[in-house]
CSV table of C-alpha atoms and ligand atoms in Angstrom, one decimal:
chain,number,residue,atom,x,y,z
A,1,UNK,CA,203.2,163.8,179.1
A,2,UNK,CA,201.5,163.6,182.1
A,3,UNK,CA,198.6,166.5,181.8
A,4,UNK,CA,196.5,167.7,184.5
A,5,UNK,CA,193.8,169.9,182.9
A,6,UNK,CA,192.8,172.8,184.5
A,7,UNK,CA,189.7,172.3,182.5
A,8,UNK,CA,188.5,168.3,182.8
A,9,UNK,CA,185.4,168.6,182.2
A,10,UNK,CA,185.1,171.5,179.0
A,11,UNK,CA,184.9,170.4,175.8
A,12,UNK,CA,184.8,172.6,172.3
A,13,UNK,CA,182.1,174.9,172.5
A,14,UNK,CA,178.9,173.8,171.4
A,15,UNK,CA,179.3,176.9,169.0
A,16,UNK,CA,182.2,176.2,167.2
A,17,UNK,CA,181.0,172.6,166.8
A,18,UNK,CA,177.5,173.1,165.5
A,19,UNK,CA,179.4,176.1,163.1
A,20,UNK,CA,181.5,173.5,161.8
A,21,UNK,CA,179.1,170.8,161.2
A,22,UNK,CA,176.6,173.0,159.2
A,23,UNK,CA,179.3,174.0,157.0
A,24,UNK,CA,180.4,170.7,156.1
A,25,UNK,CA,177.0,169.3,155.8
A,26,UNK,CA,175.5,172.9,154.0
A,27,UNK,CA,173.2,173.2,156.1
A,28,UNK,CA,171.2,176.6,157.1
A,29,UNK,CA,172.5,177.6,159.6
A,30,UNK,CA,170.4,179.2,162.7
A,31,UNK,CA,173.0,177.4,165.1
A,32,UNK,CA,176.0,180.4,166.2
A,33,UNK,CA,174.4,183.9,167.2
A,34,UNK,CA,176.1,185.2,163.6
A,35,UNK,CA,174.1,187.6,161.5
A,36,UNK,CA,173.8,186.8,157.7
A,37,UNK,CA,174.3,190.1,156.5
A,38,UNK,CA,177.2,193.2,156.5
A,39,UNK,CA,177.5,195.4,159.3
A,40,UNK,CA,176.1,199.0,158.2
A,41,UNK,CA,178.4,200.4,155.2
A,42,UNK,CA,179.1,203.9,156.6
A,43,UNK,CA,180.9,201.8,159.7
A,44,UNK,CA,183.2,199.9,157.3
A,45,UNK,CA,183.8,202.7,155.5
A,46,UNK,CA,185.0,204.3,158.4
A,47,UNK,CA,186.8,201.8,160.0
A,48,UNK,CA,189.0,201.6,156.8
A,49,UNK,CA,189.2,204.9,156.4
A,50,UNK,CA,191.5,204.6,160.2
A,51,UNK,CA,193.4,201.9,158.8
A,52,UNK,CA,194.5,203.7,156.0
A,53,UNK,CA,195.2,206.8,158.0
A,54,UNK,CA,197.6,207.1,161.5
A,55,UNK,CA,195.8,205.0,163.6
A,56,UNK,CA,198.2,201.3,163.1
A,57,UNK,CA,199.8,201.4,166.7
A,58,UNK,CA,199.1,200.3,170.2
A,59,UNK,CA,195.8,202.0,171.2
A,60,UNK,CA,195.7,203.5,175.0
A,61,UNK,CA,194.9,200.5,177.5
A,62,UNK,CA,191.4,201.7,178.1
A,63,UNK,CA,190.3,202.5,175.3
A,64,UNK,CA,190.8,204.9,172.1
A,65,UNK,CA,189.3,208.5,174.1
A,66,UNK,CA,187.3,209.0,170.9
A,67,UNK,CA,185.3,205.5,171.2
A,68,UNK,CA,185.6,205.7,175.0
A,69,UNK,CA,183.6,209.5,174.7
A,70,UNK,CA,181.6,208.2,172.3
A,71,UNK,CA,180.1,205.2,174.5
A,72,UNK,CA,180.2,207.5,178.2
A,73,UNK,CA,177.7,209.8,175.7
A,74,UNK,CA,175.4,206.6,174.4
A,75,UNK,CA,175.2,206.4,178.3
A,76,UNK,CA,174.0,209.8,178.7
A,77,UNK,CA,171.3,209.7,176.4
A,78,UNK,CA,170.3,206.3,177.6
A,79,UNK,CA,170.4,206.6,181.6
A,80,UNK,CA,171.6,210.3,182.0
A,81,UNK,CA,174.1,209.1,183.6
A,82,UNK,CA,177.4,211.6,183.2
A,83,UNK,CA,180.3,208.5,183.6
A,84,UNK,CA,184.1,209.0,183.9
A,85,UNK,CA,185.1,207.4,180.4
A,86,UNK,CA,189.0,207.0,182.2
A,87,UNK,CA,187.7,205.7,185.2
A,88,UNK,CA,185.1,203.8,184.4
A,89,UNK,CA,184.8,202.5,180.6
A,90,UNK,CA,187.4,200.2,179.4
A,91,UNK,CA,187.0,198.5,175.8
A,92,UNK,CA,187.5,195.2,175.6
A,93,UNK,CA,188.5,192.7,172.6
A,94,UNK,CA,184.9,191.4,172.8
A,95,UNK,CA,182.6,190.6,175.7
A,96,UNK,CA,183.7,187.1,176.2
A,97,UNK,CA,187.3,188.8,177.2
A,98,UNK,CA,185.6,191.3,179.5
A,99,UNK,CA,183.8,188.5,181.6
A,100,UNK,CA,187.1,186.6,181.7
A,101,UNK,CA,188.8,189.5,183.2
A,102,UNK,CA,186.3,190.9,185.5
A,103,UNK,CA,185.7,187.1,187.0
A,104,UNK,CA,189.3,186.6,187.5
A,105,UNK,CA,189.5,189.8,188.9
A,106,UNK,CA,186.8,189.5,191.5
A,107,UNK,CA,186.2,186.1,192.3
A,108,UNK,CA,189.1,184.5,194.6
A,109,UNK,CA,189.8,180.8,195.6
A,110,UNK,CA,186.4,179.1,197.1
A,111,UNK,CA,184.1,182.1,196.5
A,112,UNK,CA,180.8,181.4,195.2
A,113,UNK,CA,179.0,182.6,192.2
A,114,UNK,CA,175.7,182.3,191.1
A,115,UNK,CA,174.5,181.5,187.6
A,116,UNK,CA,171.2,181.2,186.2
A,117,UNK,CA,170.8,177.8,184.0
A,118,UNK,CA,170.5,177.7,181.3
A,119,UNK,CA,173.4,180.1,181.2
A,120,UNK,CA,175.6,181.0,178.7
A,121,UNK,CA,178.5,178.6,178.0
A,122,UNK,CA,181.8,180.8,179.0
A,123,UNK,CA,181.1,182.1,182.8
A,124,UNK,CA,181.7,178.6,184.5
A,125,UNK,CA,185.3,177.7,182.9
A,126,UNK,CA,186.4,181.2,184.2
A,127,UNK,CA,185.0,181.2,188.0
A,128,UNK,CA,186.7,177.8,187.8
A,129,UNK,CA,189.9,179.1,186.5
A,130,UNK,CA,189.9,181.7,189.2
A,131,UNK,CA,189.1,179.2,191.8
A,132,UNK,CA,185.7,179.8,192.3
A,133,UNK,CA,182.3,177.6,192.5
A,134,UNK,CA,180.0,178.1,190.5
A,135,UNK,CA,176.2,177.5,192.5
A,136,UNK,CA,173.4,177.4,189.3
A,137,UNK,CA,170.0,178.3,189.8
A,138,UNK,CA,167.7,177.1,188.2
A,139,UNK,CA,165.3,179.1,185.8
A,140,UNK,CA,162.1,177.3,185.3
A,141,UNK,CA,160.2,176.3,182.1
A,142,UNK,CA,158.3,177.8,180.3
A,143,UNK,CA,158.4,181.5,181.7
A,144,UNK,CA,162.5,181.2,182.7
A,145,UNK,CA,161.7,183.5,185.0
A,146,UNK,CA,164.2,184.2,188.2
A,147,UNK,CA,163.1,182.6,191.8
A,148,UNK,CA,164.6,185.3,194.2
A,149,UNK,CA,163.6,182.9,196.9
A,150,UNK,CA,165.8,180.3,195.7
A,151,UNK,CA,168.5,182.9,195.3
A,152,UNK,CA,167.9,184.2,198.6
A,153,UNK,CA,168.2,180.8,199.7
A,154,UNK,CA,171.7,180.2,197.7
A,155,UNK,CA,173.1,183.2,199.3
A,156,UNK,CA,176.3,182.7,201.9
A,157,UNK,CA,179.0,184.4,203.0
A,158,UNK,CA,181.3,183.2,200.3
A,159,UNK,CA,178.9,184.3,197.8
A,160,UNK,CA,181.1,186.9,196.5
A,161,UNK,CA,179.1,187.5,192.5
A,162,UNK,CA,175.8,187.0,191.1
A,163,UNK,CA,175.9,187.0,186.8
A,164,UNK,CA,172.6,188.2,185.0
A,165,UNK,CA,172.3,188.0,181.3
A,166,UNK,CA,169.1,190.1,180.2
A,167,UNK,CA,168.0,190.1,177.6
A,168,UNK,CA,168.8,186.2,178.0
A,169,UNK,CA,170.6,183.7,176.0
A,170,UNK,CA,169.1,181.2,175.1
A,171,UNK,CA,165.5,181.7,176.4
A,172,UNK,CA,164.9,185.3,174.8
A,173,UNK,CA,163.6,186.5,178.3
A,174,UNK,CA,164.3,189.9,180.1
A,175,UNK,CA,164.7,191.3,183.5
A,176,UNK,CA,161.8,193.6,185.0
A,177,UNK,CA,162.5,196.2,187.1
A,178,UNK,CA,160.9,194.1,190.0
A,179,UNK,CA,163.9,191.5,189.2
A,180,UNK,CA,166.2,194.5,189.7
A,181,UNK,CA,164.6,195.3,192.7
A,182,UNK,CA,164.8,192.2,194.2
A,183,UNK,CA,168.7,191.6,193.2
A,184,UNK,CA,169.7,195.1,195.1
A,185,UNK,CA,167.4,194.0,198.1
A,186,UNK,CA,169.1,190.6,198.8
A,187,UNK,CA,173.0,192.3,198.1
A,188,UNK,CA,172.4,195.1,199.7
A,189,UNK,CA,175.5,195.5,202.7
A,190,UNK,CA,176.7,192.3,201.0
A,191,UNK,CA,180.2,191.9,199.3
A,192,UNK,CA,178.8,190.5,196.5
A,193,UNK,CA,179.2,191.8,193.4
A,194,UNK,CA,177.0,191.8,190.0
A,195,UNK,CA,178.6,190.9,186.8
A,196,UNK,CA,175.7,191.9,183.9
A,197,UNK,CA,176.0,190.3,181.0
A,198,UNK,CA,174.4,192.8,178.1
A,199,UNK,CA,175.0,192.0,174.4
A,200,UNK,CA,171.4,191.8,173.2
A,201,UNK,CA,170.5,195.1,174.8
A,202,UNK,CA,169.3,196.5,171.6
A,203,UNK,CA,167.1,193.4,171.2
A,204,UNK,CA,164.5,194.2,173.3
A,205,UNK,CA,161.2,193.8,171.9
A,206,UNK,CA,156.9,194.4,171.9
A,207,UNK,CA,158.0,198.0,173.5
A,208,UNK,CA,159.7,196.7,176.3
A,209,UNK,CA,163.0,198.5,177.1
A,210,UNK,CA,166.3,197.2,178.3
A,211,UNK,CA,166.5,197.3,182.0
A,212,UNK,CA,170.2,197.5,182.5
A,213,UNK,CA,172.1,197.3,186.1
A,214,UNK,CA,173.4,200.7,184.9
A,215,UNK,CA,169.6,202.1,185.3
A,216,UNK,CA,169.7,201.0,188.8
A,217,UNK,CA,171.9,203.8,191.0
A,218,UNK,CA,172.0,200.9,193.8
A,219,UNK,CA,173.2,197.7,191.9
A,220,UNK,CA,175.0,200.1,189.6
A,221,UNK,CA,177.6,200.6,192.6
A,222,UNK,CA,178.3,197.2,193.0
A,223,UNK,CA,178.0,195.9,189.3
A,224,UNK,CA,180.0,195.5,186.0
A,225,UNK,CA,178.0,195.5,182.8
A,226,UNK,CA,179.4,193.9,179.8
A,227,UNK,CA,178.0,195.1,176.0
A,228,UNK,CA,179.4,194.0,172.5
A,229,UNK,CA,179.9,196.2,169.1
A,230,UNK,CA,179.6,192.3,167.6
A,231,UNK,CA,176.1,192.0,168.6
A,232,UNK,CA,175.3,195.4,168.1
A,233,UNK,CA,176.6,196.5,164.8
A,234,UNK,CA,176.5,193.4,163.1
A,235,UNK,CA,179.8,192.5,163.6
A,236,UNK,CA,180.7,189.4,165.7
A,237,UNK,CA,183.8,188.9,163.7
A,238,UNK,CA,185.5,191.9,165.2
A,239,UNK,CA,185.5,191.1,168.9
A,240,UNK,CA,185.2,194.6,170.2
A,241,UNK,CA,183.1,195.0,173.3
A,242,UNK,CA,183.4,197.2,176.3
A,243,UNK,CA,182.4,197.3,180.4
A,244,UNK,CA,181.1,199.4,182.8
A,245,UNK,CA,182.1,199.7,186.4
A,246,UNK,CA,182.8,202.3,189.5
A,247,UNK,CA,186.2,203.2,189.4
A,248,UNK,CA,187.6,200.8,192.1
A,249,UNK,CA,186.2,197.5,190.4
A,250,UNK,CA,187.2,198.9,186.5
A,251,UNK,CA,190.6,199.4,188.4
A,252,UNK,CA,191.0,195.9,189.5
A,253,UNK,CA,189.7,194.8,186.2
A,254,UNK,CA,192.6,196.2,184.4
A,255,UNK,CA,194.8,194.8,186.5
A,256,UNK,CA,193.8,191.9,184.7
A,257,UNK,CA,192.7,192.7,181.3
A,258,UNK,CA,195.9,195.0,180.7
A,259,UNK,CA,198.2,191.8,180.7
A,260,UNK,CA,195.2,189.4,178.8
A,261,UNK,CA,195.1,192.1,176.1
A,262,UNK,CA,196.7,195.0,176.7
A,263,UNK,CA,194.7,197.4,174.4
A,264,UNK,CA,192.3,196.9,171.4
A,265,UNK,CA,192.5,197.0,167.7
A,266,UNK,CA,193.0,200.9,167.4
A,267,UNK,CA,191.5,201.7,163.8
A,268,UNK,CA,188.5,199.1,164.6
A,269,UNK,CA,187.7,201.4,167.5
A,270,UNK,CA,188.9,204.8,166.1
A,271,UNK,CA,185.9,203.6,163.1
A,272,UNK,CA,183.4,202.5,165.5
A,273,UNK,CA,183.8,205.6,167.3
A,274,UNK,CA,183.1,207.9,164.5
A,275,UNK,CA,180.1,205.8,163.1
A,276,UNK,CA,178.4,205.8,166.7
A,277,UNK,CA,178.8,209.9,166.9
A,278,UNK,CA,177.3,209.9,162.9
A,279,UNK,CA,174.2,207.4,163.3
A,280,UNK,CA,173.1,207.1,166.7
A,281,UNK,CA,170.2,206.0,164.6
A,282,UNK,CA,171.6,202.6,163.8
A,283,UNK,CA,171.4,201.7,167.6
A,284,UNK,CA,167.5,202.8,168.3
A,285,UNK,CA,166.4,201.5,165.3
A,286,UNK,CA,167.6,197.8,166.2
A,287,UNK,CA,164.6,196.8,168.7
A,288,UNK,CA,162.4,197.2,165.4
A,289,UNK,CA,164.5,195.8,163.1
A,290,UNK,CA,165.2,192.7,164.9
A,291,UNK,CA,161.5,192.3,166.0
A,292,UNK,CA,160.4,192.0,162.4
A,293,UNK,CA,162.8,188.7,162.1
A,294,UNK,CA,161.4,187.5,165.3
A,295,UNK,CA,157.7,188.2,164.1
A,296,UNK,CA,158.0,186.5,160.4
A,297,UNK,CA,160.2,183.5,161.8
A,298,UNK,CA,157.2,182.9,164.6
A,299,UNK,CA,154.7,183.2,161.9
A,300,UNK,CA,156.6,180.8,159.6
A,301,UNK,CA,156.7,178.5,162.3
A,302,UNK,CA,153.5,179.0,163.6
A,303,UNK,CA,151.0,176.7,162.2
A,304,UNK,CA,153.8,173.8,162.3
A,305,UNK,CA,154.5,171.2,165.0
A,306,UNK,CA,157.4,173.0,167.0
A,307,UNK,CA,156.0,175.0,170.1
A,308,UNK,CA,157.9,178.2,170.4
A,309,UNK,CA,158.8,180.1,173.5
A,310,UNK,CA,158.0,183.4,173.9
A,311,UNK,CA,161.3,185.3,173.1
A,312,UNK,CA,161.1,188.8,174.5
A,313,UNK,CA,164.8,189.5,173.4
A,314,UNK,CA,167.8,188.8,172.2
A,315,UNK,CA,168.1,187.2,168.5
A,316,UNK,CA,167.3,183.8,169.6
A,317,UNK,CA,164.0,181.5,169.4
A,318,UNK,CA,163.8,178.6,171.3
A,319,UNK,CA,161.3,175.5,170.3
A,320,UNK,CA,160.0,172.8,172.4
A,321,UNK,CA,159.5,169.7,170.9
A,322,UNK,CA,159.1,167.3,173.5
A,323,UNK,CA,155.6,166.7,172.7
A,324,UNK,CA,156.5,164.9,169.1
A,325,UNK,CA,159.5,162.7,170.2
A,326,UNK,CA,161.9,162.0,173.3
A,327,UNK,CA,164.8,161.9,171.8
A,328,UNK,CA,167.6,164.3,173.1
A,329,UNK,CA,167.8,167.3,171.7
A,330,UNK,CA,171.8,167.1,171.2
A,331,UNK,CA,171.6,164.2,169.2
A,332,UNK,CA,168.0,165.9,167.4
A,333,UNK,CA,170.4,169.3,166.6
A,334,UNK,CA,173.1,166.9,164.9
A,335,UNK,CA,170.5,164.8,163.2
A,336,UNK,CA,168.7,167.4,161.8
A,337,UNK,CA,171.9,169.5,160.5
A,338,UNK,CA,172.7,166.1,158.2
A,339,UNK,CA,169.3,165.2,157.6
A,340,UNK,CA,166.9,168.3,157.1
A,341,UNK,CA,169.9,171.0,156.6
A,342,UNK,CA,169.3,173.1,159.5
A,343,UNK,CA,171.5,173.9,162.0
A,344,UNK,CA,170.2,174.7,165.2
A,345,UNK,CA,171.6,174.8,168.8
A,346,UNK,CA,170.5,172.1,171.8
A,347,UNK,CA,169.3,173.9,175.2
A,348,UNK,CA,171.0,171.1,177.5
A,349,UNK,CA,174.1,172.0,177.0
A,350,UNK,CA,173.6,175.7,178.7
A,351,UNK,CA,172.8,173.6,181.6
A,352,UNK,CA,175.2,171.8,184.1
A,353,UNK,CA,175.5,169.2,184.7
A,354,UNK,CA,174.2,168.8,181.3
A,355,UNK,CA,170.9,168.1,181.3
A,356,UNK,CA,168.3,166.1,179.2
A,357,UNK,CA,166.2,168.9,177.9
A,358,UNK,CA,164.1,169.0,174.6
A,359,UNK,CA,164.8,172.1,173.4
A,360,UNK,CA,166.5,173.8,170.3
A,361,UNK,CA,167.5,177.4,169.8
A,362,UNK,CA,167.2,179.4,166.5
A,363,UNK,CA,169.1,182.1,165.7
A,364,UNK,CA,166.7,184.5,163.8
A,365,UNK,CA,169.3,187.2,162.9
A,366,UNK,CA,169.3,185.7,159.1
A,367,UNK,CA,168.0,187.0,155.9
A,368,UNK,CA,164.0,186.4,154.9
A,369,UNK,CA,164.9,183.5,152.5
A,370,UNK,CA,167.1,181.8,154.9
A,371,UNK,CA,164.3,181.8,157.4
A,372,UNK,CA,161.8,180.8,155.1
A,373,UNK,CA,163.7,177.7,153.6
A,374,UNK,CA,164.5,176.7,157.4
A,375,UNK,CA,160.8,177.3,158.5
A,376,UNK,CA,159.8,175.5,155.6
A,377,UNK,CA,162.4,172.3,156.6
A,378,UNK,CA,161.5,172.4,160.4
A,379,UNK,CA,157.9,172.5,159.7
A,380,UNK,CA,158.4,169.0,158.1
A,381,UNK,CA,160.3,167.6,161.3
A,382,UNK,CA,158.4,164.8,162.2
A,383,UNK,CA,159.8,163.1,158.9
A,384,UNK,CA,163.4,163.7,160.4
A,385,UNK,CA,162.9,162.4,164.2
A,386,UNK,CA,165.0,159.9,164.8
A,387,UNK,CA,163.8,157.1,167.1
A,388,UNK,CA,164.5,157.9,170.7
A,389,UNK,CA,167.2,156.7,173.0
B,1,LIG,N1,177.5,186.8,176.3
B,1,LIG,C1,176.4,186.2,175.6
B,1,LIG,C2,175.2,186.0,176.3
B,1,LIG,C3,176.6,185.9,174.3
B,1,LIG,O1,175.6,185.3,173.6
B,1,LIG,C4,177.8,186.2,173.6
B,1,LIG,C5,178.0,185.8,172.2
B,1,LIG,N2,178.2,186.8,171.4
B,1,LIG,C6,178.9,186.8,174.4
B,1,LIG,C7,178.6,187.1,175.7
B,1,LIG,C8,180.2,187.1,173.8
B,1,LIG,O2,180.2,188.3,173.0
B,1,LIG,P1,181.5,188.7,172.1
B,1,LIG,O3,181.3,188.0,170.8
B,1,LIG,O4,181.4,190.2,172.1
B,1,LIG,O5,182.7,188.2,172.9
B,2,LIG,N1,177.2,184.1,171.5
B,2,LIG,C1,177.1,183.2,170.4
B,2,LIG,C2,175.9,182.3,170.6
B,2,LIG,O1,175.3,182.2,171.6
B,2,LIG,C3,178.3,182.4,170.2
B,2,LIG,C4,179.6,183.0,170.2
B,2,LIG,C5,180.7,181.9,170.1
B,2,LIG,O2,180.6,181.1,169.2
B,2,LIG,N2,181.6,181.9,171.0
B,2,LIG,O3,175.6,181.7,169.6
């Protein structure tokens, strides 16, 4: 058959791939952004206390009202802001589905969008599905901090979205309320629109908080912001996430999401909603508990040869290595997954065109032995460098 992909130039994710090949080589794996431990027992047992109970059919297209209240009152005690949960939450089956939608929503055939490299793998393959270009910006080594300048400069009138991710996968930086600033100044009167990527927002760390676009009144009116239960409650494997947006743009985002999905799994959401209203400690106590697994993995690594970026979020550490060998850090990730048993995740391949970089990305969200016995391994990498390309 004669196939023209929509697609030509996307592979398997790096994800799934690295996943794979530190199971079959038993590795460690710091690769996928997966935790190593259970989600909180109170919220499995009350997510099976709803599947044992009425809650087995089609949940409203929103969202179930209880989860939907439950997340429009998170919001009030975070921003005080009093949201429409009908009009302007909708929970998704993840975030991943909730940036599908919203781009093919908003972006239309030859509008531009701007994404930060290195940028998180699934926002390209759906502004090119919806016809859109993608324009990438570059964020520069070793602070990954935003040039508004260059955005300013990227700016045109077919730039109809801007995508933020903060806190930031992979570099572990965040957005300061300057960045903010800065990103309402240059859209302001604009039709463009700001998709805001926010999984790690619990992951914040050194007393820092989470600036979201829903803090901002300006950017908040012309902005979508994108969270995840996975990331959040230790959960990745249940795909429930949930966006924020005015009531015109969460209109035309069900437009689209109500025939990519329909609704969500109803007892997941009916459990989720009751464990958020009972431990609205879980969520403030993350920062702290994540922070902990970024302090003992830094000082595991500390005194070895790896030079580790400063991660300010997120459950990610990245590592330079550039200094001790110029081999590419694709084929260093592969090599050391068979060779040391630890599977990490390569930086160029957040960047397009994919770039030569020398960087790898731990995951950190993994149990104190698991981060010891990988410190331990990665601390002995110059006897695993392969020679270089
Ligand atoms: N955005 C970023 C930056 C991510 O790292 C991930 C991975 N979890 C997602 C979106 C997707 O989240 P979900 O698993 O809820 O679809
Ligand atoms: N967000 C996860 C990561 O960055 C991966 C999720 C996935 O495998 N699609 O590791």
């Amino acid at each position: 058959m004669n196939l023209t992909s929509k697609l030509p130039n996307t592979g398997t994710t790096i994800f799934t791939t690295m996943a794979r090949m530190a199971r079959e080589c038993e590795a460690l794996n710091l690769s996928q952004g997966v935790p190593d431990f259970d989600p909180p027992a109170a919220l499995v047992r009350a997510v099976q206390a709803s599947f044992a109970g009425a809650a087995n059919q089609y949940a409203p297209m929103p969202g179930a009202q209880p989860l939907l209240e439950a997340v429009a009152d998170n919001l009030h005690r975070r921003f005080a802001l009093r949201l429409d949960p009908q009009e302007e939450i909708t929970v998704t089956p993840g975030a991943t589905e909730a940036l599908f939608c919203a781009i093919n929503a908003l972006v239309g055939r030859d509008d531009e969008v701007i994404v930060f490299d290195p940028a998180y793998d699934c926002y390209e393959p759906a502004v090119t599905l919806a016809g859109g270009v993608v324009r990438h910006v570059p964020l520069a080594a070793p602070e990954f901090a935003v040039d508004w300048d260059h955005v300013r400069a990227t700016i045109n009138a077919r730039t109809r979205m801007i995508i933020i991710n903060s806190p930031h996968n992979p570099t572990g930086t965040v957005l300061a309320q300057d960045d903010l600033n800065q990103l309402a100044e240059l859209t302001r009167d604009s039709r463009i629109l700001v998709l805001s990527d926010e999984v790690y927002e619990y992951m914040v760390y050194d007393g820092r908080s989470h600036l979201s676009l829903l803090s901002h009144p300006e950017l908040r009116e012309r902005g979508l912001a994108v969270s995840s239960f996975g990331k959040t409650l230790h959960a990745t494997g249940w795909k429930v996430g949930y966006l924020v947006a005015p009531p015109a743009l969460t209109a035309e985002f069900r437009k689209v999401h109500q025939f990519c999905q329909f609704s969500v799994i109803n007892p997941v959401q009916l459990g989720l909603a009751q464990f958020l209203r009972d431990h609205p400690e879980h969520l403030t106590e993350l920062p702290a508990f994540f922070q902990a697994r970024r302090d003992r993995l830094a000082e595991l690594l500390g005194d070895g040869p790896l030079r580790l970026i400063p991660s300010s979020g997120t459950y990610f550490q990245m590592v330079d290595y550039r200094h001790l060998s110029g081999v590419s850090d694709v084929e260093l990730a592969e090599h050391l997954t068979r060779a040391a048993g630890v599977a990490t995740i390569p930086i160029s391949v957040f960047y397009a065109p994919e770039a030569r970089q020398h960087g790898l990305r731990l995951c950190f969200a993994k149990d104190d032995a698991t981060l010891i016995e990988a410190a331990q391994r990665l601390n002995r990498i110059e006897q695993y460098l392969p020679d270089a390309a």
